[in-house]
Structures are given as C-alpha cells and as structure tokens.
Amino acid sequence: MEKTEMILQEAIKEISKIVDKHELMAFSTKYLGKNGILSEQMKILRELPIEEKRSFGESLNILRDKLNDLVKTKDKEIEFSLLKEKLEKEKVDVTIPAKPKEYGTMHPIEILKKDLIDYFIERGYTLRDGGDIETDYYCFEALNVPKEHPAREMQDTFYIDSETVLRTHTSAMQVRTMESTQPPIKMISAGNAYRIDEVDATHSPVFGQLEILVVDKNVTMADLIGTLEGVVKHLLGEKTNIRVRPSYFPFTEPSIEADAVCPKCQGKGCSMCKCSGYIEMLGAGMVHPKVLEMSGIDSTVYKGFAAGIGLDRLAMMKFGVSDLRDLYENDINLLKQFK
Ligand code: DAH
C-alpha cells in the first residue's frame, strides 16, 4: 500500500513537469510499459505469499487506473495547449486592408458597340448575332456580288475553302435576316469583319462593324440619312453634322458614304481628321431590288435601307487613340484608362 502510494506520488510529481507528447510517451513507457514500474510490481506480486497478494493486488489495480488517468488527462492538456498555440499563431487581423482586386475593363470597341446597340434597341431594332465564318453565298452572291464581279477585289478575302470565308463585312446578316423574316424589318448586327490588309496605324485585317437594315413600305433615302444623322449626333455630340457622298456598293442603289464633320476641328482640318475636316464613318444606301428579291422579299411592295458603320475608327476618335494597333495589342495600360 505504501509502496504504491509512493509510486503514485512520484508519478504525479513527474507528470506535472511534462509539456509535450514526447515526454508523455516516455512517462507512459516508464510506468505502464511492458518493462515498466507497474510490471515490476506485478512480478513482485506474483512472489508474495497468498495472504498479502489480495490487498497488494488491489492497490496495484488502483495504481494502474490512476496512472492511466494521469496520462489521459495530461494528453488532453497537451492537445489543448497545442490548439491554443495554433490559434494564437493563425489569428486573423481583420484590420489589415484587403489586397485590391484587379478587375478587367471593357475594350473601347466593345464600349462603343454596346452603346450603339443600346441606341438602336431603344428605337425598336432587333439585334441579330452572326458568325465570323460565313459562306460565299451570304457574304457575296446574295448581296449581288457574283463570282468574277470586280467588286470582290474591293474586299480582299480570307478564304477557308472555295465556299467559306471569314466575312468581309457584316452585310451578310442582312440576307440571313431577310430570308427568315418578312417586313417590317428593323435589324442591327455587330461584330468582326476580316480583310487581307497590312497592319498600320489606320489599317487592320480585323475590324468591327455595325450593320443596320430597315425594310418596310415607303422607306426612303430621307429615312436613311435621318437615321445616320441621329446616330452620329448620339456618338459625337448634337452639334456634329454629316456629309453624304455618292458612292457605289453592288448591294445598294443608290449608294452613299457618310462622313462626320470632324468634332475636334469642326471641319477646318487637324491631325485627327488628317486635315480633311471629315471622318469617314460608313457605307450605306437603298437596298438593291435584286437583293430584296433574292432573299424572298417583293421589291415592288417593299423598300429598304442599309448601312455598315466601321467601329474602329470611331472608337479611336471617341477615346482619343491615335494608332489603331493600340486597340488590338491588349496593352493593359491602354485598357485601364477606360474604367
Ligand atoms: N459592307 C460595306 C463595307 O463593308 C458597307 C456597307 C455599304 C454596308 C452599304 C451596307 C450598305 O449595309 O448598304 O464596306
């Protein structure tokens, strides 16, 4: 009895100094291990005369339970202090300012395109989506540009195969719309167009266009010019006037081109308009009766006007970008300005 009490007291003293699992393991082996103190006492027990065996056996059992309890309690204590230490270390300082997030920005051409789309949708136009890859038929044939037509040379084309092209203009969407919809039609379509071209400050083999098509009874050139004037004023300011010049496109008759009076110099000539006083903006005209007919629309009943606005030059002008290449090089410093 005294012996076991001594052992227990000694163990309590020892365990109170223990601070980590390693030491606890050693303690456990020393007292409860196969060759530990408790086992030693068991051997002694076996040698005892029968009358002493019982009470010593009991006190050894008690000692074993108490030692086990000591180890368990200590183990929990160590676990708890480890957790506490970890939590202290990982404490989050909620007062530290967060790292600023880098958000992307919309590309200037996209900003312009979205603005134009909103403008036309507000006026009852339907937006149609078209693919950059187009058939020769929709890009040329159905727009009154048969093979061998000299007008095909105006638009140097990227051919994918003999019947498939990268669209040279968004005008292909006129045909797709007329084929699937009967008038009245008020449609816009915006996207990229492609032509073989050397890259320089004002040319690129890929460029943005917005196509406009209106087909109805009694549509006139005055409607076309009024529409163009409206959109130019929306883009460049109420005071901006346009100039209309006769032109030629196989899919319109008559055909025109429209320029905006340079908003920077008011027509006097400056670096922005290359001293011409005007900014070229678009091609347009009254839809050729042949084009209407080919798409299944009765040209004796319906008339139409159409236009194709170039987006790149407009974006350059609106956002003061002097080199077209800057719009296509994904320079983050340029893009950041349009937040
Ligand atoms: N497709 C012409 C071009 O890319 C622009 C154009 C001219 C579009 C007249 C039209 C149009 O819709 O009627 O140069």
Short mmCIF file of C-alpha atoms and ligand atoms in Angstrom, two decimals:
data_model
loop_
_atom_site.label_atom_id
_atom_site.label_comp_id
_atom_site.label_asym_id
_atom_site.label_seq_id
_atom_site.Cartn_x
_atom_site.Cartn_y
_atom_site.Cartn_z
CA MET A 1 0.00 0.00 0.00
CA GLU A 2 2.73 2.42 1.00
CA LYS A 3 4.80 1.35 -1.93
CA THR A 4 2.04 2.04 -4.48
CA GLU A 5 1.28 5.39 -2.87
CA MET A 6 4.95 6.33 -3.16
CA ILE A 7 4.99 5.36 -6.78
CA LEU A 8 1.84 7.40 -7.44
CA GLN A 9 3.21 10.48 -5.69
CA GLU A 10 6.44 10.20 -7.63
CA ALA A 11 4.46 9.86 -10.86
CA ILE A 12 2.31 12.89 -10.09
CA LYS A 13 5.42 14.96 -9.45
CA GLU A 14 7.00 13.78 -12.66
CA ILE A 15 3.98 14.27 -14.88
CA SER A 16 3.40 17.80 -13.64
CA LYS A 17 6.64 18.82 -15.35
CA ILE A 18 5.72 17.27 -18.68
CA VAL A 19 4.92 19.70 -21.52
CA ASP A 20 4.89 17.68 -24.72
CA LYS A 21 3.73 14.39 -26.20
CA HIS A 22 7.23 13.05 -26.44
CA GLU A 23 7.84 13.31 -22.74
CA LEU A 24 4.40 11.92 -22.04
CA MET A 25 5.16 8.87 -24.14
CA ALA A 26 8.37 8.29 -22.19
CA PHE A 27 6.45 8.67 -18.93
CA SER A 28 3.86 6.19 -20.08
CA THR A 29 6.51 3.65 -21.01
CA LYS A 30 8.34 4.14 -17.75
CA TYR A 31 5.28 3.49 -15.59
CA LEU A 32 2.90 1.43 -17.70
CA GLY A 33 5.16 -0.17 -20.31
CA LYS A 34 5.96 -3.84 -20.65
CA ASN A 35 9.07 -3.49 -18.54
CA GLY A 36 7.79 -0.52 -16.61
CA ILE A 37 7.37 0.13 -12.93
CA LEU A 38 3.87 -1.33 -12.79
CA SER A 39 5.02 -4.57 -14.47
CA GLU A 40 7.86 -4.78 -11.98
CA GLN A 41 5.37 -4.55 -9.11
CA MET A 42 3.27 -7.25 -10.77
CA LYS A 43 6.27 -9.56 -10.74
CA ILE A 44 6.75 -8.84 -7.05
CA LEU A 45 3.04 -9.57 -6.51
CA ARG A 46 3.42 -12.98 -8.02
CA GLU A 47 6.14 -13.81 -5.48
CA LEU A 48 4.10 -12.73 -2.45
CA PRO A 49 2.50 -15.12 -0.01
CA ILE A 50 -1.16 -15.63 -0.68
CA GLU A 51 -2.44 -13.55 2.31
CA GLU A 52 -0.63 -10.42 1.07
CA LYS A 53 -1.45 -10.99 -2.58
CA ARG A 54 -5.02 -9.82 -2.42
CA SER A 55 -4.59 -6.40 -0.88
CA PHE A 56 -1.41 -5.65 -2.81
CA GLY A 57 -3.11 -6.78 -5.99
CA GLU A 58 -5.99 -4.40 -5.32
CA SER A 59 -3.72 -1.46 -4.66
CA LEU A 60 -1.79 -2.24 -7.85
CA ASN A 61 -5.05 -2.19 -9.81
CA ILE A 62 -5.90 1.19 -8.29
CA LEU A 63 -2.40 2.42 -9.10
CA ARG A 64 -2.76 1.30 -12.72
CA ASP A 65 -6.09 3.09 -13.09
CA LYS A 66 -4.72 6.27 -11.55
CA LEU A 67 -1.63 6.19 -13.77
CA ASN A 68 -3.84 5.72 -16.82
CA ASP A 69 -5.99 8.65 -15.73
CA LEU A 70 -2.91 10.79 -15.23
CA VAL A 71 -1.71 10.04 -18.76
CA LYS A 72 -5.13 10.69 -20.30
CA THR A 73 -5.60 13.99 -18.51
CA LYS A 74 -2.10 15.14 -19.44
CA ASP A 75 -2.68 14.15 -23.04
CA LYS A 76 -5.80 16.31 -23.21
CA GLU A 77 -3.94 19.17 -21.58
CA ILE A 78 -1.19 18.98 -24.20
CA GLU A 79 -3.73 18.79 -27.06
CA PHE A 80 -5.48 21.85 -25.73
CA SER A 81 -2.31 23.91 -25.38
CA LEU A 82 -1.21 22.90 -28.89
CA LEU A 83 -4.55 24.08 -30.27
CA LYS A 84 -4.32 27.31 -28.32
CA GLU A 85 -0.83 27.93 -29.66
CA LYS A 86 -2.02 27.26 -33.23
CA LEU A 87 -4.96 29.61 -32.88
CA GLU A 88 -2.71 32.33 -31.48
CA LYS A 89 -0.36 31.96 -34.43
CA GLU A 90 -3.11 31.98 -37.03
CA LYS A 91 -5.01 34.87 -35.61
CA VAL A 92 -6.54 36.92 -38.45
CA ASP A 93 -6.03 40.61 -38.22
CA VAL A 94 -9.29 41.92 -39.61
CA THR A 95 -7.97 45.47 -39.57
CA ILE A 96 -5.35 44.82 -42.28
CA PRO A 97 -6.58 46.45 -45.52
CA ALA A 98 -7.52 43.85 -48.14
CA LYS A 99 -5.40 43.49 -51.25
CA PRO A 100 -7.10 45.41 -54.06
CA LYS A 101 -8.70 43.13 -56.65
CA GLU A 102 -7.71 43.64 -60.26
CA TYR A 103 -10.83 43.88 -62.34
CA GLY A 104 -10.76 43.74 -66.12
CA THR A 105 -12.21 46.52 -68.22
CA MET A 106 -14.32 46.56 -71.31
CA HIS A 107 -12.41 47.11 -74.53
CA PRO A 108 -13.02 50.55 -76.14
CA ILE A 109 -14.53 48.95 -79.26
CA GLU A 110 -16.85 46.90 -77.06
CA ILE A 111 -17.88 50.02 -75.12
CA LEU A 112 -18.73 51.73 -78.39
CA LYS A 113 -20.50 48.69 -79.79
CA LYS A 114 -22.60 48.28 -76.66
CA ASP A 115 -23.52 51.97 -76.74
CA LEU A 116 -24.65 51.70 -80.36
CA ILE A 117 -26.59 48.50 -79.75
CA ASP A 118 -28.42 50.15 -76.83
CA TYR A 119 -29.13 53.19 -79.01
CA PHE A 120 -30.76 51.11 -81.73
CA ILE A 121 -32.58 48.72 -79.41
CA GLU A 122 -34.20 51.72 -77.72
CA ARG A 123 -35.51 52.64 -81.17
CA GLY A 124 -37.13 49.30 -81.82
CA TYR A 125 -34.39 47.49 -83.73
CA THR A 126 -33.75 43.79 -83.21
CA LEU A 127 -30.20 42.63 -82.57
CA ARG A 128 -29.07 39.67 -84.65
CA ASP A 129 -25.98 37.65 -84.00
CA GLY A 130 -23.89 36.32 -86.85
CA GLY A 131 -20.81 34.16 -87.14
CA ASP A 132 -17.38 35.37 -88.23
CA ILE A 133 -17.21 32.42 -90.62
CA GLU A 134 -19.65 32.92 -93.46
CA THR A 135 -20.48 31.24 -96.73
CA ASP A 136 -19.54 32.80 -100.04
CA TYR A 137 -23.25 32.93 -100.81
CA TYR A 138 -24.25 35.17 -97.87
CA CYS A 139 -21.12 37.26 -97.98
CA PHE A 140 -21.19 37.91 -101.74
CA GLU A 141 -23.64 36.11 -104.05
CA ALA A 142 -26.84 37.06 -102.26
CA LEU A 143 -25.59 40.65 -101.98
CA ASN A 144 -25.41 40.94 -105.73
CA VAL A 145 -21.67 40.30 -105.87
CA PRO A 146 -21.37 37.28 -108.17
CA LYS A 147 -18.06 35.49 -108.69
CA GLU A 148 -15.77 37.39 -111.06
CA HIS A 149 -17.54 40.62 -110.07
CA PRO A 150 -14.87 43.34 -109.84
CA ALA A 151 -16.33 44.45 -106.51
CA ARG A 152 -14.87 41.32 -104.91
CA GLU A 153 -11.47 42.88 -105.40
CA MET A 154 -12.55 45.77 -103.20
CA GLN A 155 -12.61 43.31 -100.37
CA ASP A 156 -9.58 41.06 -100.25
CA THR A 157 -10.98 37.96 -98.73
CA PHE A 158 -9.62 35.28 -96.43
CA TYR A 159 -10.95 32.06 -97.92
CA ILE A 160 -11.29 28.99 -95.70
CA ASP A 161 -12.28 26.92 -98.71
CA SER A 162 -13.83 27.86 -102.05
CA GLU A 163 -17.28 28.30 -100.47
CA THR A 164 -16.38 29.50 -96.97
CA VAL A 165 -14.85 32.83 -95.96
CA LEU A 166 -14.07 34.98 -92.96
CA ARG A 167 -16.80 37.53 -93.51
CA THR A 168 -15.52 40.67 -95.18
CA HIS A 169 -18.43 42.67 -93.83
CA THR A 170 -21.43 42.26 -91.54
CA SER A 171 -23.74 42.83 -94.53
CA ALA A 172 -24.14 39.05 -94.78
CA MET A 173 -26.53 39.39 -91.85
CA GLN A 174 -28.90 41.46 -93.99
CA VAL A 175 -29.53 38.45 -96.19
CA ARG A 176 -29.86 36.00 -93.32
CA THR A 177 -32.41 38.32 -91.70
CA MET A 178 -34.46 38.93 -94.84
CA GLU A 179 -34.54 35.23 -95.64
CA SER A 180 -36.01 34.39 -92.26
CA THR A 181 -38.22 37.43 -91.57
CA GLN A 182 -40.86 39.20 -93.58
CA PRO A 183 -41.05 43.02 -93.37
CA PRO A 184 -41.35 45.22 -91.48
CA ILE A 185 -37.71 44.64 -90.52
CA LYS A 186 -35.56 46.80 -88.26
CA MET A 187 -32.36 44.92 -87.59
CA ILE A 188 -28.84 45.56 -86.39
CA SER A 189 -25.93 43.18 -86.19
CA ALA A 190 -22.46 43.90 -84.83
CA GLY A 191 -19.20 42.02 -84.88
CA ASN A 192 -15.86 41.49 -86.52
CA ALA A 193 -15.12 41.56 -90.22
CA TYR A 194 -11.91 40.47 -91.93
CA ARG A 195 -9.95 41.59 -94.97
CA ILE A 196 -6.42 40.92 -96.11
CA ASP A 197 -4.62 44.09 -95.16
CA GLU A 198 -1.22 45.24 -93.96
CA VAL A 199 -1.27 46.33 -90.34
CA ASP A 200 -0.51 50.01 -89.85
CA ALA A 201 -1.74 52.97 -87.79
CA THR A 202 -5.10 53.01 -89.56
CA HIS A 203 -5.48 49.52 -91.05
CA SER A 204 -6.02 46.11 -89.57
CA PRO A 205 -7.06 42.76 -91.10
CA VAL A 206 -9.76 42.53 -88.44
CA PHE A 207 -12.13 45.34 -87.63
CA GLY A 208 -15.53 45.92 -86.07
CA GLN A 209 -18.69 46.77 -87.97
CA LEU A 210 -22.28 47.50 -87.12
CA GLU A 211 -24.84 46.67 -89.76
CA ILE A 212 -28.23 48.36 -89.97
CA LEU A 213 -31.15 47.14 -92.08
CA VAL A 214 -34.65 48.56 -92.34
CA VAL A 215 -37.20 47.13 -94.77
CA ASP A 216 -40.77 48.38 -94.97
CA LYS A 217 -43.25 50.02 -97.32
CA ASN A 218 -42.36 53.63 -98.14
CA VAL A 219 -38.81 53.59 -96.78
CA THR A 220 -36.83 56.43 -98.36
CA MET A 221 -33.35 57.88 -98.59
CA ALA A 222 -34.54 60.62 -96.20
CA ASP A 223 -35.18 57.92 -93.55
CA LEU A 224 -31.68 56.60 -94.09
CA ILE A 225 -29.99 59.98 -93.81
CA GLY A 226 -32.12 60.92 -90.78
CA THR A 227 -31.14 57.67 -89.09
CA LEU A 228 -27.44 58.21 -89.84
CA GLU A 229 -27.58 61.79 -88.61
CA GLY A 230 -29.23 60.64 -85.40
CA VAL A 231 -26.61 58.03 -84.64
CA VAL A 232 -23.67 60.31 -85.46
CA LYS A 233 -25.04 63.04 -83.20
CA HIS A 234 -25.54 60.47 -80.46
CA LEU A 235 -21.93 59.37 -80.77
CA LEU A 236 -20.10 62.63 -81.39
CA GLY A 237 -22.41 65.27 -79.96
CA GLU A 238 -25.57 67.10 -81.05
CA LYS A 239 -23.64 69.71 -83.00
CA THR A 240 -21.90 67.20 -85.25
CA ASN A 241 -23.10 67.34 -88.85
CA ILE A 242 -22.63 64.71 -91.52
CA ARG A 243 -21.69 64.90 -95.16
CA VAL A 244 -23.21 62.46 -97.62
CA ARG A 245 -21.31 61.49 -100.78
CA PRO A 246 -22.49 59.33 -103.67
CA SER A 247 -20.70 56.01 -103.75
CA TYR A 248 -21.00 52.51 -105.12
CA PHE A 249 -21.87 49.20 -103.50
CA PRO A 250 -23.32 46.30 -105.51
CA PHE A 251 -25.97 45.69 -102.85
CA THR A 252 -27.40 49.22 -102.72
CA GLU A 253 -28.86 51.55 -105.31
CA PRO A 254 -28.29 54.41 -104.88
CA SER A 255 -25.26 54.06 -102.63
CA ILE A 256 -23.72 56.64 -100.38
CA GLU A 257 -20.89 57.12 -97.95
CA ALA A 258 -21.27 59.36 -94.96
CA ASP A 259 -18.61 61.30 -93.10
CA ALA A 260 -18.93 63.19 -89.84
CA VAL A 261 -17.63 66.72 -89.66
CA CYS A 262 -14.50 66.35 -87.52
CA PRO A 263 -15.65 67.05 -83.97
CA LYS A 264 -12.17 68.26 -83.00
CA CYS A 265 -11.62 70.97 -85.63
CA GLN A 266 -15.20 71.45 -86.87
CA GLY A 267 -14.16 70.81 -90.46
CA LYS A 268 -11.10 73.07 -90.53
CA GLY A 269 -8.64 70.19 -90.73
CA CYS A 270 -6.50 68.79 -87.93
CA SER A 271 -4.37 65.79 -87.06
CA MET A 272 -7.40 63.71 -86.06
CA CYS A 273 -9.11 64.02 -89.46
CA LYS A 274 -5.81 64.03 -91.38
CA CYS A 275 -6.51 67.64 -92.44
CA SER A 276 -9.62 66.63 -94.40
CA GLY A 277 -12.14 68.14 -91.96
CA TYR A 278 -14.20 64.95 -92.08
CA ILE A 279 -14.13 61.50 -90.55
CA GLU A 280 -15.20 58.59 -92.76
CA MET A 281 -17.85 56.67 -90.93
CA LEU A 282 -19.92 54.36 -93.03
CA GLY A 283 -21.23 52.99 -96.29
CA ALA A 284 -24.97 52.88 -96.89
CA GLY A 285 -27.74 53.03 -99.43
CA MET A 286 -31.15 51.83 -100.50
CA VAL A 287 -31.18 48.04 -100.63
CA HIS A 288 -30.85 46.91 -104.25
CA PRO A 289 -34.16 45.41 -105.52
CA LYS A 290 -32.23 42.36 -106.70
CA VAL A 291 -31.01 41.75 -103.15
CA LEU A 292 -34.55 42.03 -101.78
CA GLU A 293 -35.84 39.62 -104.42
CA MET A 294 -33.05 37.08 -103.89
CA SER A 295 -34.00 36.98 -100.20
CA GLY A 296 -37.68 36.45 -100.99
CA ILE A 297 -38.97 39.99 -100.46
CA ASP A 298 -41.25 41.62 -103.04
CA SER A 299 -39.32 44.69 -104.23
CA THR A 300 -42.42 46.21 -105.80
CA VAL A 301 -44.03 46.44 -102.36
CA TYR A 302 -41.07 46.93 -100.06
CA LYS A 303 -38.06 49.21 -99.98
CA GLY A 304 -35.14 49.06 -97.64
CA PHE A 305 -32.14 50.99 -96.45
CA ALA A 306 -28.95 49.57 -95.07
CA ALA A 307 -25.68 50.81 -93.62
CA GLY A 308 -22.42 49.46 -92.33
CA ILE A 309 -20.67 51.54 -89.68
CA GLY A 310 -16.95 50.99 -89.06
CA LEU A 311 -16.37 50.76 -85.34
CA ASP A 312 -12.60 51.01 -85.06
CA ARG A 313 -12.09 54.49 -86.39
CA LEU A 314 -14.99 55.70 -84.32
CA ALA A 315 -13.53 54.14 -81.20
CA MET A 316 -10.17 55.76 -81.93
CA MET A 317 -11.85 59.10 -82.30
CA LYS A 318 -14.15 58.79 -79.31
CA PHE A 319 -11.40 57.63 -76.97
CA GLY A 320 -8.51 59.64 -78.44
CA VAL A 321 -6.46 56.62 -79.56
CA SER A 322 -4.14 57.71 -82.34
CA ASP A 323 -2.83 54.33 -83.52
CA LEU A 324 -5.26 51.57 -84.47
CA ARG A 325 -2.72 48.93 -83.44
CA ASP A 326 -3.10 50.05 -79.82
CA LEU A 327 -6.65 48.74 -79.91
CA TYR A 328 -5.52 45.25 -80.85
CA GLU A 329 -2.42 44.77 -78.74
CA ASN A 330 -4.15 44.21 -75.41
CA ASP A 331 -1.94 46.71 -73.68
CA ILE A 332 -3.29 46.72 -70.15
CA ASN A 333 -2.19 50.32 -69.60
CA LEU A 334 -4.33 51.47 -72.51
CA LEU A 335 -7.31 49.40 -71.43
CA LYS A 336 -7.14 50.60 -67.81
CA GLN A 337 -7.96 54.14 -68.94
CA PHE A 338 -11.47 53.14 -69.91
CA LYS A 339 -12.69 52.03 -66.46
N1 DAH B 1 -20.49 46.37 -96.40
C1 DAH B 1 -19.90 47.64 -96.76
C2 DAH B 1 -18.42 47.61 -96.42
O1 DAH B 1 -18.03 46.82 -95.61
C3 DAH B 1 -20.54 48.75 -96.02
C4 DAH B 1 -21.97 48.90 -96.41
C5 DAH B 1 -22.30 49.63 -97.51
C6 DAH B 1 -22.95 48.26 -95.69
C7 DAH B 1 -23.59 49.79 -97.91
C8 DAH B 1 -24.27 48.37 -96.10
C9 DAH B 1 -24.56 49.14 -97.21
O2 DAH B 1 -25.26 47.80 -95.43
O3 DAH B 1 -25.87 49.25 -97.56
O4 DAH B 1 -17.67 48.37 -96.93
#
